[in-house]
Amino acid sequence: EVQLVESGGGVVQPGGSLRLSCAASGFKFDDYSIHWVRQAPGQGPEWLALITWDSSFMDYADSVKGRFTISRDNRKNSLFLQMNSLRADDTAFYFCAKESKYGWQGMIEGLDYWGQGTLVTVSS
Amino acid sequence: DMQLTQSPSFLSASVGDAVTITCRASQVINNDLAWYQQKPGKAPKLLIYASSILQSGVPSRFRGSGSVTEFTLTISNVQPEDFATYYCQQVKSNPYNFGPGTKLEIK
């Protein structure tokens, strides 16, 4: 069974940093790109970042580019999101999600498995 | 950035009805569109990718169609478990944004 489990959320002050983790199991982790998506309470999802299976390519939404860094450790089946310079509008549930398309051919297809999310609250 | 609009924002239906949700892209995205279902407190669930391909395990009453800039998700014979919010997502280019959602409610 495919499982993605996020951790690392919490309350942080504006300007602070937080590192989220995502532990994957039930599939060959190093065969797939993985994404981070967030969703503020009552709002729709917002795609944030993706990293290819071999970490050769990372892509970011403009809203987080330069502040957030996606990375992965294939030996530990783990994904990370380092979040710096956090702002109040970064408050949301953060999900990691598996890309449905095998490998990387320069495009994505859809996010077929998601974690349960971890809540990040940016507040003084 | 590319914009996605969905209509309607809210939809009321009875069990057994057929419903259609429309997603429009502000730029040509060919068939690079996915549909998701989300229930309260849960992560989104992939229903359809490449505009019309049913994700494994999704009931055949869900059907996606469309290309270029206009897409539809049709649910035939709506079941109680289908009452949820539905989002489209364009997967053509960064940012891979989602539509604003359509909430399907019980009439």
PDB file of C-alpha atoms in Angstrom, chain A residues 8 10-20 66-68 81-88 90-91 94 120-124:
ATOM      1  CA  GLY A   8       7.347  18.853  10.857  1.00  0.00           C
ATOM      2  CA  GLY A  10       3.778  23.631  13.698  1.00  0.00           C
ATOM      3  CA  VAL A  11       3.530  27.250  14.749  1.00  0.00           C
ATOM      4  CA  VAL A  12       6.307  29.606  13.664  1.00  0.00           C
ATOM      5  CA  GLN A  13       6.743  33.356  13.839  1.00  0.00           C
ATOM      6  CA  PRO A  14       6.826  35.504  10.705  1.00  0.00           C
ATOM      7  CA  GLY A  15      10.317  35.474   9.255  1.00  0.00           C
ATOM      8  CA  GLY A  16      11.053  32.096  10.794  1.00  0.00           C
ATOM      9  CA  SER A  17      11.945  28.762   9.244  1.00  0.00           C
ATOM     10  CA  LEU A  18      10.541  25.257   9.280  1.00  0.00           C
ATOM     11  CA  ARG A  19      11.550  21.985   7.654  1.00  0.00           C
ATOM     12  CA  LEU A  20       8.859  19.560   6.581  1.00  0.00           C
ATOM     13  CA  GLY A  66      13.817  31.730  -3.328  1.00  0.00           C
ATOM     14  CA  ARG A  67      12.256  31.001   0.072  1.00  0.00           C
ATOM     15  CA  PHE A  68      11.470  27.266  -0.095  1.00  0.00           C
ATOM     16  CA  LEU A  81      10.706  21.082   2.195  1.00  0.00           C
ATOM     17  CA  GLN A  82      12.891  23.713   3.794  1.00  0.00           C
ATOM     18  CA  MET A  83      10.805  26.830   4.318  1.00  0.00           C
ATOM     19  CA  ASN A  84      12.513  30.125   5.142  1.00  0.00           C
ATOM     20  CA  SER A  85      11.284  33.705   5.521  1.00  0.00           C
ATOM     21  CA  LEU A  86       7.825  32.468   6.388  1.00  0.00           C
ATOM     22  CA  ARG A  87       4.887  34.835   6.112  1.00  0.00           C
ATOM     23  CA  ALA A  88       1.361  34.800   7.449  1.00  0.00           C
ATOM     24  CA  ASP A  90       2.110  30.639   4.137  1.00  0.00           C
ATOM     25  CA  THR A  91      -0.300  29.323   6.767  1.00  0.00           C
ATOM     26  CA  TYR A  94       1.132  21.092   3.442  1.00  0.00           C
ATOM     27  CA  VAL A 120       1.928  25.104   9.266  1.00  0.00           C
ATOM     28  CA  THR A 121       0.770  28.198  11.100  1.00  0.00           C
ATOM     29  CA  VAL A 122       2.731  31.412  10.737  1.00  0.00           C
ATOM     30  CA  SER A 123       1.747  33.788  13.489  1.00  0.00           C
ATOM     31  CA  SER A 124       3.277  36.063  16.074  1.00  0.00           C
TER      32      SER A 124
END
